[in-house]
Amino acid sequence: MKQERRHRYVTEEPHIPFDCTVLYEDERIIVVDKPHFLATTPRGMWYRETALIRLRQTYGEPDIIPAHRLDRLTAGIVVFVRDRASRGAYQLLFQNHLAVKTYECLAPLRPIGRPCFGTIRKLEPPRPFPLERRSRIVKQRGILQAYEEPGTPNAETLIERVGLGHMDRTGHPLSGMDGRHMVARYVLHPRTGKTHQLRVHMNSLGLPIMGDDFYPRIIEHAYDDFSNPLELVARELEFDDPLTGEHRRFTSRIPLNEGLGEWR
């Protein structure tokens, strides 16, 4: 009998000190508010410290699977399917882009830059926002960063700037990572779902999301360093339930710039 190989990260991975909040559940799905730093599914060194494994252990249901995914560093709404017979219907909902996703982020308050590739279309000229950003994004296996290249666009994002500045909890204006640039809140509406799409599109405009350790350059942190979260939240998710037809709308409660609470 072939002995099952044990993963080293089952015992050695760091503990993620943030919990998933269950926002809704029924006999078919579980909707959670995933915190920053917690991966959706096992990958690399992360196994037990993922939203999927935590849910399976909490509910004692090994058949739970995600209907879609969020990056480990992105917080917000994730839908899991607990009923085997319903898996396909909910996964197709996301694969066919029938779910409407809305994200929020914090990024520098400054004029937009000119990207090397793709297009920018101002939707209410001469105002800079809202705008439509389209480009071709490629993500190669084994390479951490995605990148843009010439060619037919495969990624599209509608970007709004909804505040000319963002205040911290004491009422003082927030500054960027270098302490010089004011920070604004942006609302992002992805119309496609390429890997790192929102982070790449914001960075290409000269507006990298606060706390992004991939764009514009890779910054290495210790695995147990939770002091600088990516200020990106999957704020809202809407869809018509593929089995009941009921319109569903879920909203993340994780605030920008406060995602870690007392851990900040």
PDB file of C-alpha atoms in Angstrom:
ATOM      1  CA  MET A   1       0.000   0.000   0.000  1.00  0.00           C
ATOM      2  CA  LYS A   2       1.416   3.352  -1.021  1.00  0.00           C
ATOM      3  CA  GLN A   3       2.114   5.588   1.951  1.00  0.00           C
ATOM      4  CA  GLU A   4       0.494   9.016   1.758  1.00  0.00           C
ATOM      5  CA  ARG A   5       3.024  11.842   1.603  1.00  0.00           C
ATOM      6  CA  ARG A   6       2.638  14.387   4.377  1.00  0.00           C
ATOM      7  CA  HIS A   7       3.045  18.074   3.618  1.00  0.00           C
ATOM      8  CA  ARG A   8       5.696  19.857   5.671  1.00  0.00           C
ATOM      9  CA  TYR A   9       3.490  22.957   5.948  1.00  0.00           C
ATOM     10  CA  VAL A  10       0.778  21.087   7.843  1.00  0.00           C
ATOM     11  CA  THR A  11       2.892  21.422  10.985  1.00  0.00           C
ATOM     12  CA  GLU A  12       5.335  24.209  10.141  1.00  0.00           C
ATOM     13  CA  GLU A  13       3.194  26.971   8.631  1.00  0.00           C
ATOM     14  CA  PRO A  14       2.728  30.167  10.690  1.00  0.00           C
ATOM     15  CA  HIS A  15      -0.597  30.826  12.369  1.00  0.00           C
ATOM     16  CA  ILE A  16      -2.730  33.558  10.740  1.00  0.00           C
ATOM     17  CA  PRO A  17      -4.293  35.451  13.690  1.00  0.00           C
ATOM     18  CA  PHE A  18      -7.417  36.600  11.832  1.00  0.00           C
ATOM     19  CA  ASP A  19     -10.738  34.814  11.429  1.00  0.00           C
ATOM     20  CA  CYS A  20     -13.217  34.431   8.597  1.00  0.00           C
ATOM     21  CA  THR A  21     -16.619  35.847   9.482  1.00  0.00           C
ATOM     22  CA  VAL A  22     -19.568  33.862   8.134  1.00  0.00           C
ATOM     23  CA  LEU A  23     -22.042  36.343   6.644  1.00  0.00           C
ATOM     24  CA  TYR A  24     -24.567  33.843   5.284  1.00  0.00           C
ATOM     25  CA  GLU A  25     -25.141  30.112   5.025  1.00  0.00           C
ATOM     26  CA  ASP A  26     -27.800  27.722   3.833  1.00  0.00           C
ATOM     27  CA  GLU A  27     -27.837  24.083   2.785  1.00  0.00           C
ATOM     28  CA  ARG A  28     -25.865  24.849  -0.392  1.00  0.00           C
ATOM     29  CA  ILE A  29     -23.444  27.738   0.220  1.00  0.00           C
ATOM     30  CA  ILE A  30     -21.419  29.508   2.903  1.00  0.00           C
ATOM     31  CA  VAL A  31     -20.465  33.155   2.330  1.00  0.00           C
ATOM     32  CA  VAL A  32     -17.512  34.460   4.330  1.00  0.00           C
ATOM     33  CA  ASP A  33     -15.743  37.767   4.880  1.00  0.00           C
ATOM     34  CA  LYS A  34     -12.135  36.679   4.359  1.00  0.00           C
ATOM     35  CA  PRO A  35      -9.438  38.673   6.183  1.00  0.00           C
ATOM     36  CA  HIS A  36      -6.176  39.888   4.708  1.00  0.00           C
ATOM     37  CA  PHE A  37      -3.276  37.373   4.701  1.00  0.00           C
ATOM     38  CA  LEU A  38      -5.500  34.267   4.734  1.00  0.00           C
ATOM     39  CA  ALA A  39      -5.338  32.255   1.499  1.00  0.00           C
ATOM     40  CA  THR A  40      -8.607  30.991   0.036  1.00  0.00           C
ATOM     41  CA  THR A  41      -7.265  27.493  -0.684  1.00  0.00           C
ATOM     42  CA  PRO A  42      -4.083  25.514   0.091  1.00  0.00           C
ATOM     43  CA  ARG A  43      -1.079  26.600  -1.935  1.00  0.00           C
ATOM     44  CA  GLY A  44       2.657  26.603  -1.356  1.00  0.00           C
ATOM     45  CA  MET A  45       3.385  26.634   2.360  1.00  0.00           C
ATOM     46  CA  TRP A  46      -0.227  27.319   3.332  1.00  0.00           C
ATOM     47  CA  TYR A  47      -2.563  24.423   4.138  1.00  0.00           C
ATOM     48  CA  ARG A  48      -4.293  24.525   7.511  1.00  0.00           C
ATOM     49  CA  GLU A  49      -4.100  28.320   7.603  1.00  0.00           C
ATOM     50  CA  THR A  50      -6.477  28.789   4.672  1.00  0.00           C
ATOM     51  CA  ALA A  51     -10.143  29.699   4.542  1.00  0.00           C
ATOM     52  CA  LEU A  52     -11.093  26.384   2.913  1.00  0.00           C
ATOM     53  CA  ILE A  53      -9.445  24.093   5.462  1.00  0.00           C
ATOM     54  CA  ARG A  54     -10.684  26.183   8.374  1.00  0.00           C
ATOM     55  CA  LEU A  55     -14.261  25.909   7.094  1.00  0.00           C
ATOM     56  CA  ARG A  56     -13.982  22.160   6.526  1.00  0.00           C
ATOM     57  CA  GLN A  57     -12.705  21.684  10.065  1.00  0.00           C
ATOM     58  CA  THR A  58     -15.262  24.022  11.627  1.00  0.00           C
ATOM     59  CA  TYR A  59     -18.253  22.401   9.915  1.00  0.00           C
ATOM     60  CA  GLY A  60     -16.868  18.883   9.689  1.00  0.00           C
ATOM     61  CA  GLU A  61     -17.683  18.856   5.991  1.00  0.00           C
ATOM     62  CA  PRO A  62     -14.784  17.713   3.764  1.00  0.00           C
ATOM     63  CA  ASP A  63     -16.751  18.391   0.558  1.00  0.00           C
ATOM     64  CA  ILE A  64     -16.773  22.191   0.943  1.00  0.00           C
ATOM     65  CA  ILE A  65     -15.075  23.893  -2.021  1.00  0.00           C
ATOM     66  CA  PRO A  66     -14.762  27.528  -3.160  1.00  0.00           C
ATOM     67  CA  ALA A  67     -16.943  28.798  -5.996  1.00  0.00           C
ATOM     68  CA  HIS A  68     -14.223  31.388  -6.760  1.00  0.00           C
ATOM     69  CA  ARG A  69     -11.075  32.758  -5.129  1.00  0.00           C
ATOM     70  CA  LEU A  70      -9.455  35.879  -3.731  1.00  0.00           C
ATOM     71  CA  ASP A  71      -5.712  36.502  -3.523  1.00  0.00           C
ATOM     72  CA  ARG A  72      -4.232  35.754  -0.100  1.00  0.00           C
ATOM     73  CA  LEU A  73      -3.541  39.456   0.511  1.00  0.00           C
ATOM     74  CA  THR A  74      -6.990  40.642  -0.615  1.00  0.00           C
ATOM     75  CA  ALA A  75      -9.797  40.730   1.940  1.00  0.00           C
ATOM     76  CA  GLY A  76     -13.529  40.466   1.353  1.00  0.00           C
ATOM     77  CA  ILE A  77     -16.399  38.296   0.129  1.00  0.00           C
ATOM     78  CA  VAL A  78     -15.841  34.661  -0.876  1.00  0.00           C
ATOM     79  CA  VAL A  79     -18.536  32.074  -1.647  1.00  0.00           C
ATOM     80  CA  PHE A  80     -18.004  28.409  -0.743  1.00  0.00           C
ATOM     81  CA  VAL A  81     -20.215  25.528  -1.879  1.00  0.00           C
ATOM     82  CA  ARG A  82     -21.032  22.779   0.605  1.00  0.00           C
ATOM     83  CA  ASP A  83     -23.463  20.715  -1.518  1.00  0.00           C
ATOM     84  CA  ARG A  84     -21.802  18.449  -4.102  1.00  0.00           C
ATOM     85  CA  ALA A  85     -24.775  18.593  -6.470  1.00  0.00           C
ATOM     86  CA  SER A  86     -24.628  22.411  -6.524  1.00  0.00           C
ATOM     87  CA  ARG A  87     -20.919  22.820  -7.255  1.00  0.00           C
ATOM     88  CA  GLY A  88     -21.150  23.194 -11.009  1.00  0.00           C
ATOM     89  CA  ALA A  89     -23.935  25.753 -10.951  1.00  0.00           C
ATOM     90  CA  TYR A  90     -22.130  28.135  -8.594  1.00  0.00           C
ATOM     91  CA  GLN A  91     -18.723  27.710 -10.201  1.00  0.00           C
ATOM     92  CA  LEU A  92     -20.163  28.442 -13.656  1.00  0.00           C
ATOM     93  CA  LEU A  93     -21.743  31.571 -12.215  1.00  0.00           C
ATOM     94  CA  PHE A  94     -18.259  32.965 -11.612  1.00  0.00           C
ATOM     95  CA  GLN A  95     -16.549  31.404 -14.614  1.00  0.00           C
ATOM     96  CA  ASN A  96     -19.116  33.024 -16.920  1.00  0.00           C
ATOM     97  CA  HIS A  97     -18.735  36.413 -15.163  1.00  0.00           C
ATOM     98  CA  LEU A  98     -22.401  36.495 -14.133  1.00  0.00           C
ATOM     99  CA  ALA A  99     -21.568  37.725 -10.620  1.00  0.00           C
ATOM    100  CA  VAL A 100     -21.067  41.479 -10.214  1.00  0.00           C
ATOM    101  CA  LYS A 101     -18.008  42.304  -8.100  1.00  0.00           C
ATOM    102  CA  THR A 102     -17.132  45.655  -6.535  1.00  0.00           C
ATOM    103  CA  TYR A 103     -13.803  46.330  -4.846  1.00  0.00           C
ATOM    104  CA  GLU A 104     -12.471  49.251  -2.817  1.00  0.00           C
ATOM    105  CA  CYS A 105      -8.853  50.256  -2.356  1.00  0.00           C
ATOM    106  CA  LEU A 106      -6.605  53.001  -1.047  1.00  0.00           C
ATOM    107  CA  ALA A 107      -4.069  54.431  -3.482  1.00  0.00           C
ATOM    108  CA  PRO A 108      -2.189  57.716  -4.032  1.00  0.00           C
ATOM    109  CA  LEU A 109      -4.127  60.884  -4.772  1.00  0.00           C
ATOM    110  CA  ARG A 110      -2.314  62.244  -7.820  1.00  0.00           C
ATOM    111  CA  PRO A 111      -2.725  62.634 -11.602  1.00  0.00           C
ATOM    112  CA  ILE A 112      -2.918  59.371 -13.498  1.00  0.00           C
ATOM    113  CA  GLY A 113       0.109  58.249 -15.478  1.00  0.00           C
ATOM    114  CA  ARG A 114       0.233  57.030 -19.060  1.00  0.00           C
ATOM    115  CA  PRO A 115       0.459  53.222 -19.262  1.00  0.00           C
ATOM    116  CA  CYS A 116       2.911  51.570 -21.619  1.00  0.00           C
ATOM    117  CA  PHE A 117       0.229  49.294 -23.092  1.00  0.00           C
ATOM    118  CA  GLY A 118      -3.530  49.237 -23.436  1.00  0.00           C
ATOM    119  CA  THR A 119      -6.035  52.071 -23.343  1.00  0.00           C
ATOM    120  CA  ILE A 120      -7.650  54.557 -20.988  1.00  0.00           C
ATOM    121  CA  ARG A 121     -11.105  55.941 -21.732  1.00  0.00           C
ATOM    122  CA  LYS A 122     -12.479  58.776 -19.615  1.00  0.00           C
ATOM    123  CA  LEU A 123     -16.202  58.211 -19.160  1.00  0.00           C
ATOM    124  CA  GLU A 124     -17.082  61.764 -18.077  1.00  0.00           C
ATOM    125  CA  PRO A 125     -14.474  64.005 -19.748  1.00  0.00           C
ATOM    126  CA  PRO A 126     -12.755  66.247 -18.893  1.00  0.00           C
ATOM    127  CA  ARG A 127     -12.941  64.661 -15.427  1.00  0.00           C
ATOM    128  CA  PRO A 128     -10.189  62.046 -14.977  1.00  0.00           C
ATOM    129  CA  PHE A 129     -12.589  59.622 -13.286  1.00  0.00           C
ATOM    130  CA  PRO A 130     -14.473  57.432 -13.798  1.00  0.00           C
ATOM    131  CA  LEU A 131     -12.331  55.757 -16.412  1.00  0.00           C
ATOM    132  CA  GLU A 132     -12.175  52.474 -18.264  1.00  0.00           C
ATOM    133  CA  ARG A 133      -8.817  50.705 -18.287  1.00  0.00           C
ATOM    134  CA  ARG A 134      -8.238  47.936 -20.848  1.00  0.00           C
ATOM    135  CA  SER A 135      -5.047  45.988 -21.514  1.00  0.00           C
ATOM    136  CA  ARG A 136      -3.587  42.566 -22.140  1.00  0.00           C
ATOM    137  CA  ILE A 137      -2.390  40.952 -18.883  1.00  0.00           C
ATOM    138  CA  VAL A 138      -0.210  37.840 -18.803  1.00  0.00           C
ATOM    139  CA  LYS A 139       0.685  35.756 -15.730  1.00  0.00           C
ATOM    140  CA  GLN A 140       3.282  33.038 -16.206  1.00  0.00           C
ATOM    141  CA  ARG A 141       3.520  30.049 -13.911  1.00  0.00           C
ATOM    142  CA  GLY A 142       6.376  30.385 -11.445  1.00  0.00           C
ATOM    143  CA  ILE A 143       6.667  34.170 -11.822  1.00  0.00           C
ATOM    144  CA  LEU A 144       5.200  36.237  -8.990  1.00  0.00           C
ATOM    145  CA  GLN A 145       4.201  39.319 -10.976  1.00  0.00           C
ATOM    146  CA  ALA A 146       1.714  39.537 -13.821  1.00  0.00           C
ATOM    147  CA  TYR A 147       2.581  41.976 -16.587  1.00  0.00           C
ATOM    148  CA  GLU A 148       1.011  43.870 -19.462  1.00  0.00           C
ATOM    149  CA  GLU A 149       2.043  43.385 -23.076  1.00  0.00           C
ATOM    150  CA  PRO A 150       0.957  44.584 -26.532  1.00  0.00           C
ATOM    151  CA  GLY A 151      -1.979  42.766 -28.063  1.00  0.00           C
ATOM    152  CA  THR A 152      -5.723  42.324 -27.874  1.00  0.00           C
ATOM    153  CA  PRO A 153      -6.951  43.384 -24.409  1.00  0.00           C
ATOM    154  CA  ASN A 154      -8.100  40.546 -22.157  1.00  0.00           C
ATOM    155  CA  ALA A 155      -8.594  42.590 -18.977  1.00  0.00           C
ATOM    156  CA  GLU A 156     -11.007  45.454 -18.356  1.00  0.00           C
ATOM    157  CA  THR A 157     -11.655  47.490 -15.202  1.00  0.00           C
ATOM    158  CA  LEU A 158     -13.918  50.457 -14.474  1.00  0.00           C
ATOM    159  CA  ILE A 159     -12.220  52.722 -11.930  1.00  0.00           C
ATOM    160  CA  GLU A 160     -13.856  55.471  -9.859  1.00  0.00           C
ATOM    161  CA  ARG A 161     -12.243  57.863  -7.402  1.00  0.00           C
ATOM    162  CA  VAL A 162     -14.774  58.487  -4.673  1.00  0.00           C
ATOM    163  CA  GLY A 163     -12.825  60.724  -2.317  1.00  0.00           C
ATOM    164  CA  LEU A 164     -10.183  63.428  -2.649  1.00  0.00           C
ATOM    165  CA  GLY A 165      -8.502  62.236   0.494  1.00  0.00           C
ATOM    166  CA  HIS A 166      -8.861  59.586   3.163  1.00  0.00           C
ATOM    167  CA  MET A 167      -8.726  60.223   6.899  1.00  0.00           C
ATOM    168  CA  ASP A 168      -7.428  57.925   9.581  1.00  0.00           C
ATOM    169  CA  ARG A 169      -9.372  57.197  12.762  1.00  0.00           C
ATOM    170  CA  THR A 170      -8.000  60.356  14.394  1.00  0.00           C
ATOM    171  CA  GLY A 171      -9.220  62.584  11.551  1.00  0.00           C
ATOM    172  CA  HIS A 172      -5.785  63.203  10.052  1.00  0.00           C
ATOM    173  CA  PRO A 173      -5.163  62.801   6.295  1.00  0.00           C
ATOM    174  CA  LEU A 174      -3.485  59.564   5.322  1.00  0.00           C
ATOM    175  CA  SER A 175      -0.177  59.611   3.458  1.00  0.00           C
ATOM    176  CA  GLY A 176       1.281  57.008   1.128  1.00  0.00           C
ATOM    177  CA  MET A 177       4.077  54.577   1.869  1.00  0.00           C
ATOM    178  CA  ASP A 178       6.738  57.235   1.269  1.00  0.00           C
ATOM    179  CA  GLY A 179       4.902  59.775   3.444  1.00  0.00           C
ATOM    180  CA  ARG A 180       4.611  62.328   0.640  1.00  0.00           C
ATOM    181  CA  HIS A 181       1.479  61.520  -1.328  1.00  0.00           C
ATOM    182  CA  MET A 182      -2.056  61.910  -0.069  1.00  0.00           C
ATOM    183  CA  VAL A 183      -4.220  58.810  -0.269  1.00  0.00           C
ATOM    184  CA  ALA A 184      -7.661  58.535  -1.871  1.00  0.00           C
ATOM    185  CA  ARG A 185     -10.310  55.834  -1.967  1.00  0.00           C
ATOM    186  CA  TYR A 186     -11.047  54.171  -5.288  1.00  0.00           C
ATOM    187  CA  VAL A 187     -13.900  51.871  -6.287  1.00  0.00           C
ATOM    188  CA  LEU A 188     -12.969  49.194  -8.811  1.00  0.00           C
ATOM    189  CA  HIS A 189     -15.374  47.252 -11.030  1.00  0.00           C
ATOM    190  CA  PRO A 190     -13.572  44.367 -12.780  1.00  0.00           C
ATOM    191  CA  ARG A 191     -15.333  43.263 -15.943  1.00  0.00           C
ATOM    192  CA  THR A 192     -12.897  40.385 -16.410  1.00  0.00           C
ATOM    193  CA  GLY A 193     -11.003  38.238 -13.923  1.00  0.00           C
ATOM    194  CA  LYS A 194      -7.323  38.023 -14.799  1.00  0.00           C
ATOM    195  CA  THR A 195      -4.825  37.237 -12.047  1.00  0.00           C
ATOM    196  CA  HIS A 196      -3.771  40.419 -10.177  1.00  0.00           C
ATOM    197  CA  GLN A 197      -5.852  42.464 -12.629  1.00  0.00           C
ATOM    198  CA  LEU A 198      -6.808  45.261 -10.233  1.00  0.00           C
ATOM    199  CA  ARG A 199      -3.323  45.581  -8.807  1.00  0.00           C
ATOM    200  CA  VAL A 200      -1.745  45.650 -12.278  1.00  0.00           C
ATOM    201  CA  HIS A 201      -4.239  48.180 -13.646  1.00  0.00           C
ATOM    202  CA  MET A 202      -3.884  50.548 -10.701  1.00  0.00           C
ATOM    203  CA  ASN A 203      -0.090  50.318 -10.830  1.00  0.00           C
ATOM    204  CA  SER A 204      -0.078  50.977 -14.591  1.00  0.00           C
ATOM    205  CA  LEU A 205      -1.852  54.281 -13.907  1.00  0.00           C
ATOM    206  CA  GLY A 206       0.857  55.302 -11.448  1.00  0.00           C
ATOM    207  CA  LEU A 207      -1.535  54.582  -8.555  1.00  0.00           C
ATOM    208  CA  PRO A 208      -0.202  51.430  -6.846  1.00  0.00           C
ATOM    209  CA  ILE A 209      -2.479  50.167  -4.099  1.00  0.00           C
ATOM    210  CA  MET A 210      -1.194  50.843  -0.587  1.00  0.00           C
ATOM    211  CA  GLY A 211       0.475  47.841   0.959  1.00  0.00           C
ATOM    212  CA  ASP A 212       1.068  46.106  -2.385  1.00  0.00           C
ATOM    213  CA  ASP A 213       4.313  44.159  -2.080  1.00  0.00           C
ATOM    214  CA  PHE A 214       4.248  42.972  -5.726  1.00  0.00           C
ATOM    215  CA  TYR A 215       3.632  46.187  -7.675  1.00  0.00           C
ATOM    216  CA  PRO A 216       5.498  48.234  -8.745  1.00  0.00           C
ATOM    217  CA  ARG A 217       8.273  46.065  -7.246  1.00  0.00           C
ATOM    218  CA  ILE A 218       8.505  42.953  -5.126  1.00  0.00           C
ATOM    219  CA  ILE A 219       9.065  43.647  -1.427  1.00  0.00           C
ATOM    220  CA  GLU A 220       9.824  40.671   0.781  1.00  0.00           C
ATOM    221  CA  HIS A 221       8.203  40.368   4.209  1.00  0.00           C
ATOM    222  CA  ALA A 222       8.394  37.696   6.865  1.00  0.00           C
ATOM    223  CA  TYR A 223       5.480  35.273   6.659  1.00  0.00           C
ATOM    224  CA  ASP A 224       4.324  36.310  10.121  1.00  0.00           C
ATOM    225  CA  ASP A 225       4.542  40.062   9.439  1.00  0.00           C
ATOM    226  CA  PHE A 226       0.937  41.297   9.393  1.00  0.00           C
ATOM    227  CA  SER A 227       1.748  44.984   9.863  1.00  0.00           C
ATOM    228  CA  ASN A 228       1.167  46.219   6.316  1.00  0.00           C
ATOM    229  CA  PRO A 229      -1.947  44.743   4.640  1.00  0.00           C
ATOM    230  CA  LEU A 230      -2.822  45.260   1.003  1.00  0.00           C
ATOM    231  CA  GLU A 231      -5.499  47.963   1.148  1.00  0.00           C
ATOM    232  CA  LEU A 232      -7.827  46.129  -1.234  1.00  0.00           C
ATOM    233  CA  VAL A 233     -11.213  44.724  -0.210  1.00  0.00           C
ATOM    234  CA  ALA A 234     -13.728  42.768  -2.278  1.00  0.00           C
ATOM    235  CA  ARG A 235     -16.471  44.987  -0.926  1.00  0.00           C
ATOM    236  CA  GLU A 236     -19.624  43.742  -2.605  1.00  0.00           C
ATOM    237  CA  LEU A 237     -20.823  40.694  -4.517  1.00  0.00           C
ATOM    238  CA  GLU A 238     -24.160  40.421  -6.331  1.00  0.00           C
ATOM    239  CA  PHE A 239     -25.669  37.580  -8.328  1.00  0.00           C
ATOM    240  CA  ASP A 240     -28.900  35.768  -9.089  1.00  0.00           C
ATOM    241  CA  ASP A 241     -28.797  32.407  -7.372  1.00  0.00           C
ATOM    242  CA  PRO A 242     -28.400  29.817 -10.155  1.00  0.00           C
ATOM    243  CA  LEU A 243     -30.670  27.336  -8.367  1.00  0.00           C
ATOM    244  CA  THR A 244     -33.384  29.474  -6.783  1.00  0.00           C
ATOM    245  CA  GLY A 245     -33.277  32.611  -8.947  1.00  0.00           C
ATOM    246  CA  GLU A 246     -33.131  34.737  -5.801  1.00  0.00           C
ATOM    247  CA  HIS A 247     -31.097  37.929  -6.082  1.00  0.00           C
ATOM    248  CA  ARG A 248     -28.283  37.888  -3.548  1.00  0.00           C
ATOM    249  CA  ARG A 249     -26.090  40.738  -2.391  1.00  0.00           C
ATOM    250  CA  PHE A 250     -23.286  40.464   0.165  1.00  0.00           C
ATOM    251  CA  THR A 251     -21.175  43.285   1.587  1.00  0.00           C
ATOM    252  CA  SER A 252     -17.812  42.991   3.327  1.00  0.00           C
ATOM    253  CA  ARG A 253     -17.518  44.620   6.749  1.00  0.00           C
ATOM    254  CA  ILE A 254     -13.725  44.871   6.644  1.00  0.00           C
ATOM    255  CA  PRO A 255     -12.818  48.574   6.604  1.00  0.00           C
ATOM    256  CA  LEU A 256      -9.959  50.020   4.624  1.00  0.00           C
ATOM    257  CA  ASN A 257      -6.988  51.086   6.735  1.00  0.00           C
ATOM    258  CA  GLU A 258      -8.431  49.213   9.708  1.00  0.00           C
ATOM    259  CA  GLY A 259      -8.412  45.668   8.376  1.00  0.00           C
ATOM    260  CA  LEU A 260      -6.121  44.429  11.149  1.00  0.00           C
ATOM    261  CA  GLY A 261      -7.766  46.185  14.052  1.00  0.00           C
ATOM    262  CA  GLU A 262      -5.506  46.008  17.099  1.00  0.00           C
ATOM    263  CA  TRP A 263      -2.807  44.212  15.087  1.00  0.00           C
ATOM    264  CA  ARG A 264      -2.000  47.330  13.038  1.00  0.00           C
TER     265      ARG A 264
END
